[in-house]
Every structure is written in C-alpha cells, then in structure tokens.
C-alpha cells in the first residue's frame, strides 16, 4: 500500500507537470504569433514603400543601389525571422507534415523568384536545369524552407559576378537536387560540425549576416521528409549542396 501510494503521488506530480508544460507551450505559441505579426507587418510595409520609391524614374542610379541594399537587408531579416519562427514552432508542437507529390521545377521557380533581388545585387548568374518530370513526395512548405535556406546560403557566400548552378536529376527512388556555388567554401573542420547544429551567425562576402538556424533547420526538415543532404566543399573554390528527396513509391 505504501508503494502504491508513493507511485500514485509520482503519477499525480507527472500529470501536473505535463499540464503546466501544455499551458506554457500555449502561452509561447501566443507570444510567438504576436511577435511575428508585430515584426513582419512593418517589415513588409517598409519593403513595399522602398520598392515603390525605387521605381520612381527621378531616382539616380546611386540611390537605387542604396535602396537595393536596404531591400536586401529587409529580405534577409524577414528570412531570419521565418526560420526562427519555424524553429520555435517545431520545438513547441513538433513537425506537422503534409506530404504530397510536388512539381519540383514549379517550387524551385517560386523560391528563385523570391531571391532574385539578392542575386541581382551581387550580379550572380543563376543557371537552372530542372526536368519537367521531376516530382518529389514531400511537404511543400518544408521543401520551400529547405531550398530557400540552402540557396540563400549559396548566394551569401558567393563572390560578386559569379555563377550558381542549380540542377536536378532522377534516379529510381529519388529526385537529386544539386546547388553548386563558386564562393569562399567551407573548411573541413567546420563542415564536420555543420550538419544539424545551430551555428554562430556567419557573414557573407558582402557582410550579409546569417541566423545560424538555416542549415540545421533544413537538415531536420529533410529527415522528417525521408530525405538527406550531402555537402562537398573546398576553401576558396566553392561548395556543392546535394539534396536527396524521395519520390512517391508506386503501389
């Protein structure tokens, strides 16, 4: 009886702690939603105003260049905020997957359009070769996040006036996406510690500041979608990210 009473007390304490954690998570979710709205709304408004101002024909080229820098800074900040919010949501609720067949070329086009200003600012040529029949079985939102983070990383560490090659091939079970840049590269020591871990913020070739979340988040999302990533890099010669995404198995 004594043992049973002790066990019941422990169970009650565990249940109380569980309920407390649920309440804390609910509050955190509310706080994150409020912060996201309060930060992203003025960011988007400022971005829109700067874009309208830049399109004014009376603005000289030097001013347009400064506006491009401002717009890029807002886009990077917004991207960092999105990563932070998604990371927080994952730790509060876990990952909610909605796997489906997606046309890889369509989603890649969406992401590259979003990053066109960053490419233009550094005069980077993006070469894209994606077969029309490339179809991956993944969560589309997760795929957007993965691709956006990897491509943003490639742009950040690429030199001005260089090229990034984005291509896809198919094997029997996977869509294989390769993103190759010719930038600063990654040392072997850093490469060994890169996958799946939050990194200290790094700075790109034009001083672009990262969040440290991007690649760790991408690695986790790939695992959740039964995918994987391999990184090959050489200092001062560039980096190649290879993403392996599953295709829907035939019944």
PDB file of N, CA and C in Angstrom, residues 165-241:
ATOM      1  N   UNK A 165      25.036  27.116 -59.987  1.00  0.00           N
ATOM      2  CA  UNK A 165      24.371  26.108 -60.821  1.00  0.00           C
ATOM      3  C   UNK A 165      23.362  25.337 -59.965  1.00  0.00           C
ATOM      4  N   UNK A 166      22.114  25.344 -60.394  1.00  0.00           N
ATOM      5  CA  UNK A 166      21.046  24.610 -59.707  1.00  0.00           C
ATOM      6  C   UNK A 166      20.471  23.609 -60.695  1.00  0.00           C
ATOM      7  N   UNK A 167      20.605  22.336 -60.386  1.00  0.00           N
ATOM      8  CA  UNK A 167      20.155  21.312 -61.331  1.00  0.00           C
ATOM      9  C   UNK A 167      19.504  20.164 -60.569  1.00  0.00           C
ATOM     10  N   UNK A 168      18.766  19.344 -61.310  1.00  0.00           N
ATOM     11  CA  UNK A 168      18.115  18.177 -60.710  1.00  0.00           C
ATOM     12  C   UNK A 168      18.204  16.995 -61.659  1.00  0.00           C
ATOM     13  N   UNK A 169      18.375  15.826 -61.084  1.00  0.00           N
ATOM     14  CA  UNK A 169      18.358  14.577 -61.842  1.00  0.00           C
ATOM     15  C   UNK A 169      17.455  13.586 -61.103  1.00  0.00           C
ATOM     16  N   UNK A 170      17.109  12.514 -61.779  1.00  0.00           N
ATOM     17  CA  UNK A 170      16.241  11.492 -61.191  1.00  0.00           C
ATOM     18  C   UNK A 170      16.960  10.158 -61.163  1.00  0.00           C
ATOM     19  N   UNK A 171      16.812   9.447 -60.032  1.00  0.00           N
ATOM     20  CA  UNK A 171      17.212   8.047 -60.030  1.00  0.00           C
ATOM     21  C   UNK A 171      15.965   7.200 -59.784  1.00  0.00           C
ATOM     22  N   UNK A 172      16.113   5.962 -59.422  1.00  0.00           N
ATOM     23  CA  UNK A 172      14.940   5.087 -59.335  1.00  0.00           C
ATOM     24  C   UNK A 172      13.991   5.460 -58.201  1.00  0.00           C
ATOM     25  N   UNK A 173      14.517   6.074 -57.127  1.00  0.00           N
ATOM     26  CA  UNK A 173      13.681   6.355 -55.955  1.00  0.00           C
ATOM     27  C   UNK A 173      13.708   7.800 -55.498  1.00  0.00           C
ATOM     28  N   UNK A 174      14.601   8.619 -56.073  1.00  0.00           N
ATOM     29  CA  UNK A 174      14.803   9.954 -55.530  1.00  0.00           C
ATOM     30  C   UNK A 174      14.947  11.017 -56.614  1.00  0.00           C
ATOM     31  N   UNK A 175      14.617  12.253 -56.226  1.00  0.00           N
ATOM     32  CA  UNK A 175      14.979  13.434 -57.001  1.00  0.00           C
ATOM     33  C   UNK A 175      16.229  14.004 -56.343  1.00  0.00           C
ATOM     34  N   UNK A 176      17.263  14.198 -57.128  1.00  0.00           N
ATOM     35  CA  UNK A 176      18.552  14.664 -56.599  1.00  0.00           C
ATOM     36  C   UNK A 176      18.778  16.095 -57.082  1.00  0.00           C
ATOM     37  N   UNK A 177      18.791  17.038 -56.149  1.00  0.00           N
ATOM     38  CA  UNK A 177      18.953  18.459 -56.466  1.00  0.00           C
ATOM     39  C   UNK A 177      20.355  18.902 -56.050  1.00  0.00           C
ATOM     40  N   UNK A 178      21.060  19.514 -56.987  1.00  0.00           N
ATOM     41  CA  UNK A 178      22.420  19.986 -56.723  1.00  0.00           C
ATOM     42  C   UNK A 178      22.474  21.508 -56.825  1.00  0.00           C
ATOM     43  N   UNK A 179      23.060  22.152 -55.798  1.00  0.00           N
ATOM     44  CA  UNK A 179      23.250  23.602 -55.792  1.00  0.00           C
ATOM     45  C   UNK A 179      24.742  23.861 -55.608  1.00  0.00           C
ATOM     46  N   UNK A 180      25.375  24.318 -56.670  1.00  0.00           N
ATOM     47  CA  UNK A 180      26.831  24.496 -56.663  1.00  0.00           C
ATOM     48  C   UNK A 180      27.208  25.966 -56.811  1.00  0.00           C
ATOM     49  N   UNK A 181      27.993  26.452 -55.855  1.00  0.00           N
ATOM     50  CA  UNK A 181      28.486  27.829 -55.955  1.00  0.00           C
ATOM     51  C   UNK A 181      30.001  27.833 -56.074  1.00  0.00           C
ATOM     52  N   UNK A 182      30.545  28.992 -56.403  1.00  0.00           N
ATOM     53  CA  UNK A 182      31.997  29.153 -56.551  1.00  0.00           C
ATOM     54  C   UNK A 182      32.462  30.265 -55.619  1.00  0.00           C
ATOM     55  N   UNK A 183      32.099  30.100 -54.344  1.00  0.00           N
ATOM     56  CA  UNK A 183      32.380  31.127 -53.357  1.00  0.00           C
ATOM     57  C   UNK A 183      33.536  30.790 -52.440  1.00  0.00           C
ATOM     58  N   UNK A 184      33.391  31.186 -51.171  1.00  0.00           N
ATOM     59  CA  UNK A 184      34.508  31.079 -50.220  1.00  0.00           C
ATOM     60  C   UNK A 184      34.755  29.654 -49.765  1.00  0.00           C
ATOM     61  N   UNK A 185      33.747  28.790 -49.864  1.00  0.00           N
ATOM     62  CA  UNK A 185      33.924  27.407 -49.440  1.00  0.00           C
ATOM     63  C   UNK A 185      33.858  27.257 -47.923  1.00  0.00           C
ATOM     64  N   UNK A 186      33.951  26.000 -47.468  1.00  0.00           N
ATOM     65  CA  UNK A 186      33.858  25.675 -46.044  1.00  0.00           C
ATOM     66  C   UNK A 186      35.031  24.780 -45.675  1.00  0.00           C
ATOM     67  N   UNK A 187      35.686  25.086 -44.568  1.00  0.00           N
ATOM     68  CA  UNK A 187      36.811  24.269 -44.116  1.00  0.00           C
ATOM     69  C   UNK A 187      36.311  22.897 -43.669  1.00  0.00           C
ATOM     70  N   UNK A 188      37.196  21.902 -43.686  1.00  0.00           N
ATOM     71  CA  UNK A 188      36.823  20.540 -43.283  1.00  0.00           C
ATOM     72  C   UNK A 188      36.357  20.495 -41.840  1.00  0.00           C
ATOM     73  N   UNK A 189      37.018  21.240 -40.970  1.00  0.00           N
ATOM     74  CA  UNK A 189      36.654  21.255 -39.554  1.00  0.00           C
ATOM     75  C   UNK A 189      35.238  21.798 -39.353  1.00  0.00           C
ATOM     76  N   UNK A 190      34.940  22.908 -40.018  1.00  0.00           N
ATOM     77  CA  UNK A 190      33.612  23.495 -39.880  1.00  0.00           C
ATOM     78  C   UNK A 190      32.557  22.620 -40.532  1.00  0.00           C
ATOM     79  N   UNK A 191      32.913  21.985 -41.637  1.00  0.00           N
ATOM     80  CA  UNK A 191      31.969  21.127 -42.351  1.00  0.00           C
ATOM     81  C   UNK A 191      31.537  19.951 -41.479  1.00  0.00           C
ATOM     82  N   UNK A 192      32.473  19.410 -40.700  1.00  0.00           N
ATOM     83  CA  UNK A 192      32.164  18.271 -39.828  1.00  0.00           C
ATOM     84  C   UNK A 192      31.174  18.639 -38.727  1.00  0.00           C
ATOM     85  N   UNK A 193      31.140  19.907 -38.342  1.00  0.00           N
ATOM     86  CA  UNK A 193      30.251  20.353 -37.263  1.00  0.00           C
ATOM     87  C   UNK A 193      29.007  21.073 -37.776  1.00  0.00           C
ATOM     88  N   UNK A 194      28.829  21.087 -39.085  1.00  0.00           N
ATOM     89  CA  UNK A 194      27.790  21.931 -39.677  1.00  0.00           C
ATOM     90  C   UNK A 194      26.412  21.307 -39.650  1.00  0.00           C
ATOM     91  N   UNK A 195      26.325  20.029 -39.952  1.00  0.00           N
ATOM     92  CA  UNK A 195      25.033  19.399 -40.183  1.00  0.00           C
ATOM     93  C   UNK A 195      24.233  19.242 -38.894  1.00  0.00           C
ATOM     94  N   UNK A 196      23.007  19.769 -38.909  1.00  0.00           N
ATOM     95  CA  UNK A 196      22.082  19.529 -37.816  1.00  0.00           C
ATOM     96  C   UNK A 196      22.355  20.298 -36.544  1.00  0.00           C
ATOM     97  N   UNK A 197      23.280  21.250 -36.555  1.00  0.00           N
ATOM     98  CA  UNK A 197      23.577  22.012 -35.351  1.00  0.00           C
ATOM     99  C   UNK A 197      23.410  23.505 -35.615  1.00  0.00           C
ATOM    100  N   UNK A 198      22.923  24.217 -34.587  1.00  0.00           N
ATOM    101  CA  UNK A 198      22.825  25.669 -34.704  1.00  0.00           C
ATOM    102  C   UNK A 198      24.227  26.244 -34.684  1.00  0.00           C
ATOM    103  N   UNK A 199      24.523  27.121 -35.640  1.00  0.00           N
ATOM    104  CA  UNK A 199      25.844  27.704 -35.766  1.00  0.00           C
ATOM    105  C   UNK A 199      25.853  29.150 -35.290  1.00  0.00           C
ATOM    106  N   UNK A 200      27.028  29.633 -34.940  1.00  0.00           N
ATOM    107  CA  UNK A 200      27.162  31.057 -34.689  1.00  0.00           C
ATOM    108  C   UNK A 200      26.915  31.798 -36.001  1.00  0.00           C
ATOM    109  N   UNK A 201      26.253  32.956 -35.969  1.00  0.00           N
ATOM    110  CA  UNK A 201      25.992  33.705 -37.201  1.00  0.00           C
ATOM    111  C   UNK A 201      27.276  33.988 -37.966  1.00  0.00           C
ATOM    112  N   UNK A 202      27.242  33.728 -39.272  1.00  0.00           N
ATOM    113  CA  UNK A 202      28.399  33.971 -40.130  1.00  0.00           C
ATOM    114  C   UNK A 202      28.080  35.111 -41.095  1.00  0.00           C
ATOM    115  N   UNK A 203      29.124  35.678 -41.684  1.00  0.00           N
ATOM    116  CA  UNK A 203      28.950  36.827 -42.579  1.00  0.00           C
ATOM    117  C   UNK A 203      29.385  36.443 -43.983  1.00  0.00           C
ATOM    118  N   UNK A 204      28.571  36.868 -44.964  1.00  0.00           N
ATOM    119  CA  UNK A 204      28.843  36.557 -46.358  1.00  0.00           C
ATOM    120  C   UNK A 204      29.887  37.468 -46.965  1.00  0.00           C
ATOM    121  N   UNK A 205      30.060  37.347 -48.281  1.00  0.00           N
ATOM    122  CA  UNK A 205      31.110  38.093 -48.977  1.00  0.00           C
ATOM    123  C   UNK A 205      30.835  39.589 -49.050  1.00  0.00           C
ATOM    124  N   UNK A 206      29.584  40.003 -48.777  1.00  0.00           N
ATOM    125  CA  UNK A 206      29.264  41.429 -48.703  1.00  0.00           C
ATOM    126  C   UNK A 206      28.784  41.820 -47.305  1.00  0.00           C
ATOM    127  N   UNK A 207      29.179  41.037 -46.329  1.00  0.00           N
ATOM    128  CA  UNK A 207      28.805  41.348 -44.952  1.00  0.00           C
ATOM    129  C   UNK A 207      27.414  40.912 -44.576  1.00  0.00           C
ATOM    130  N   UNK A 208      26.766  40.068 -45.409  1.00  0.00           N
ATOM    131  CA  UNK A 208      25.420  39.603 -45.081  1.00  0.00           C
ATOM    132  C   UNK A 208      25.484  38.704 -43.842  1.00  0.00           C
ATOM    133  N   UNK A 209      24.646  38.997 -42.875  1.00  0.00           N
ATOM    134  CA  UNK A 209      24.654  38.243 -41.623  1.00  0.00           C
ATOM    135  C   UNK A 209      23.614  37.139 -41.677  1.00  0.00           C
ATOM    136  N   UNK A 210      24.008  35.929 -41.328  1.00  0.00           N
ATOM    137  CA  UNK A 210      23.070  34.823 -41.278  1.00  0.00           C
ATOM    138  C   UNK A 210      22.463  34.687 -39.899  1.00  0.00           C
ATOM    139  N   UNK A 211      21.561  33.714 -39.744  1.00  0.00           N
ATOM    140  CA  UNK A 211      20.900  33.495 -38.456  1.00  0.00           C
ATOM    141  C   UNK A 211      21.534  32.367 -37.665  1.00  0.00           C
ATOM    142  N   UNK A 212      22.221  31.440 -38.369  1.00  0.00           N
ATOM    143  CA  UNK A 212      22.752  30.261 -37.704  1.00  0.00           C
ATOM    144  C   UNK A 212      21.746  29.123 -37.625  1.00  0.00           C
ATOM    145  N   UNK A 213      20.473  29.390 -37.980  1.00  0.00           N
ATOM    146  CA  UNK A 213      19.420  28.378 -37.907  1.00  0.00           C
ATOM    147  C   UNK A 213      19.246  27.604 -39.210  1.00  0.00           C
ATOM    148  N   UNK A 214      19.563  28.257 -40.330  1.00  0.00           N
ATOM    149  CA  UNK A 214      19.117  27.784 -41.637  1.00  0.00           C
ATOM    150  C   UNK A 214      19.439  26.345 -41.972  1.00  0.00           C
ATOM    151  N   UNK A 215      20.720  25.990 -41.946  1.00  0.00           N
ATOM    152  CA  UNK A 215      21.110  24.649 -42.376  1.00  0.00           C
ATOM    153  C   UNK A 215      20.690  23.590 -41.363  1.00  0.00           C
ATOM    154  N   UNK A 216      20.715  23.942 -40.071  1.00  0.00           N
ATOM    155  CA  UNK A 216      20.266  22.985 -39.055  1.00  0.00           C
ATOM    156  C   UNK A 216      18.781  22.674 -39.240  1.00  0.00           C
ATOM    157  N   UNK A 217      17.995  23.717 -39.480  1.00  0.00           N
ATOM    158  CA  UNK A 217      16.566  23.533 -39.715  1.00  0.00           C
ATOM    159  C   UNK A 217      16.327  22.720 -40.982  1.00  0.00           C
ATOM    160  N   UNK A 218      17.074  23.020 -42.046  1.00  0.00           N
ATOM    161  CA  UNK A 218      16.928  22.290 -43.309  1.00  0.00           C
ATOM    162  C   UNK A 218      17.243  20.810 -43.139  1.00  0.00           C
ATOM    163  N   UNK A 219      18.302  20.519 -42.369  1.00  0.00           N
ATOM    164  CA  UNK A 219      18.682  19.131 -42.127  1.00  0.00           C
ATOM    165  C   UNK A 219      17.572  18.373 -41.406  1.00  0.00           C
ATOM    166  N   UNK A 220      16.964  18.997 -40.391  1.00  0.00           N
ATOM    167  CA  UNK A 220      15.880  18.351 -39.657  1.00  0.00           C
ATOM    168  C   UNK A 220      14.656  18.126 -40.539  1.00  0.00           C
ATOM    169  N   UNK A 221      14.326  19.143 -41.338  1.00  0.00           N
ATOM    170  CA  UNK A 221      13.157  19.016 -42.217  1.00  0.00           C
ATOM    171  C   UNK A 221      13.365  17.934 -43.272  1.00  0.00           C
ATOM    172  N   UNK A 222      14.588  17.814 -43.768  1.00  0.00           N
ATOM    173  CA  UNK A 222      14.889  16.743 -44.724  1.00  0.00           C
ATOM    174  C   UNK A 222      14.671  15.376 -44.089  1.00  0.00           C
ATOM    175  N   UNK A 223      15.134  15.208 -42.858  1.00  0.00           N
ATOM    176  CA  UNK A 223      14.955  13.928 -42.170  1.00  0.00           C
ATOM    177  C   UNK A 223      13.475  13.619 -41.986  1.00  0.00           C
ATOM    178  N   UNK A 224      12.700  14.653 -41.644  1.00  0.00           N
ATOM    179  CA  UNK A 224      11.265  14.441 -41.439  1.00  0.00           C
ATOM    180  C   UNK A 224      10.557  14.044 -42.725  1.00  0.00           C
ATOM    181  N   UNK A 225      11.148  14.382 -43.871  1.00  0.00           N
ATOM    182  CA  UNK A 225      10.555  14.044 -45.168  1.00  0.00           C
ATOM    183  C   UNK A 225      11.295  12.887 -45.845  1.00  0.00           C
ATOM    184  N   UNK A 226      12.047  12.125 -45.044  1.00  0.00           N
ATOM    185  CA  UNK A 226      12.797  10.967 -45.547  1.00  0.00           C
ATOM    186  C   UNK A 226      13.813  11.345 -46.615  1.00  0.00           C
ATOM    187  N   UNK A 227      14.357  12.548 -46.485  1.00  0.00           N
ATOM    188  CA  UNK A 227      15.402  12.999 -47.402  1.00  0.00           C
ATOM    189  C   UNK A 227      16.726  13.133 -46.682  1.00  0.00           C
ATOM    190  N   UNK A 228      17.719  13.604 -47.386  1.00  0.00           N
ATOM    191  CA  UNK A 228      19.046  13.785 -46.793  1.00  0.00           C
ATOM    192  C   UNK A 228      19.817  14.820 -47.591  1.00  0.00           C
ATOM    193  N   UNK A 229      20.925  15.278 -47.020  1.00  0.00           N
ATOM    194  CA  UNK A 229      21.752  16.280 -47.689  1.00  0.00           C
ATOM    195  C   UNK A 229      23.219  15.937 -47.522  1.00  0.00           C
ATOM    196  N   UNK A 230      23.961  16.095 -48.594  1.00  0.00           N
ATOM    197  CA  UNK A 230      25.413  15.922 -48.573  1.00  0.00           C
ATOM    198  C   UNK A 230      26.057  17.234 -49.007  1.00  0.00           C
ATOM    199  N   UNK A 231      27.105  17.646 -48.303  1.00  0.00           N
ATOM    200  CA  UNK A 231      27.798  18.891 -48.640  1.00  0.00           C
ATOM    201  C   UNK A 231      29.239  18.572 -48.994  1.00  0.00           C
ATOM    202  N   UNK A 232      29.657  19.013 -50.164  1.00  0.00           N
ATOM    203  CA  UNK A 232      31.054  18.922 -50.582  1.00  0.00           C
ATOM    204  C   UNK A 232      31.597  20.331 -50.760  1.00  0.00           C
ATOM    205  N   UNK A 233      32.757  20.593 -50.179  1.00  0.00           N
ATOM    206  CA  UNK A 233      33.265  21.959 -50.237  1.00  0.00           C
ATOM    207  C   UNK A 233      34.780  21.993 -50.197  1.00  0.00           C
ATOM    208  N   UNK A 234      35.333  23.061 -50.761  1.00  0.00           N
ATOM    209  CA  UNK A 234      36.771  23.317 -50.727  1.00  0.00           C
ATOM    210  C   UNK A 234      36.977  24.812 -50.555  1.00  0.00           C
ATOM    211  N   UNK A 235      37.801  25.169 -49.592  1.00  0.00           N
ATOM    212  CA  UNK A 235      38.026  26.573 -49.272  1.00  0.00           C
ATOM    213  C   UNK A 235      38.506  27.330 -50.508  1.00  0.00           C
ATOM    214  N   UNK A 236      37.895  28.498 -50.741  1.00  0.00           N
ATOM    215  CA  UNK A 236      38.214  29.411 -51.855  1.00  0.00           C
ATOM    216  C   UNK A 236      37.805  28.874 -53.228  1.00  0.00           C
ATOM    217  N   UNK A 237      37.158  27.708 -53.268  1.00  0.00           N
ATOM    218  CA  UNK A 237      36.735  27.155 -54.561  1.00  0.00           C
ATOM    219  C   UNK A 237      35.221  26.955 -54.650  1.00  0.00           C
ATOM    220  N   UNK A 238      34.555  26.904 -53.504  1.00  0.00           N
ATOM    221  CA  UNK A 238      33.106  26.814 -53.547  1.00  0.00           C
ATOM    222  C   UNK A 238      32.547  25.599 -52.839  1.00  0.00           C
ATOM    223  N   UNK A 239      31.225  25.510 -52.873  1.00  0.00           N
ATOM    224  CA  UNK A 239      30.502  24.469 -52.135  1.00  0.00           C
ATOM    225  C   UNK A 239      29.384  23.902 -53.003  1.00  0.00           C
ATOM    226  N   UNK A 240      29.146  22.612 -52.860  1.00  0.00           N
ATOM    227  CA  UNK A 240      28.025  21.957 -53.536  1.00  0.00           C
ATOM    228  C   UNK A 240      27.136  21.281 -52.504  1.00  0.00           C
ATOM    229  N   UNK A 241      25.868  21.691 -52.484  1.00  0.00           N
ATOM    230  CA  UNK A 241      24.869  21.044 -51.647  1.00  0.00           C
ATOM    231  C   UNK A 241      24.079  20.081 -52.518  1.00  0.00           C
TER     232      UNK A 241
END
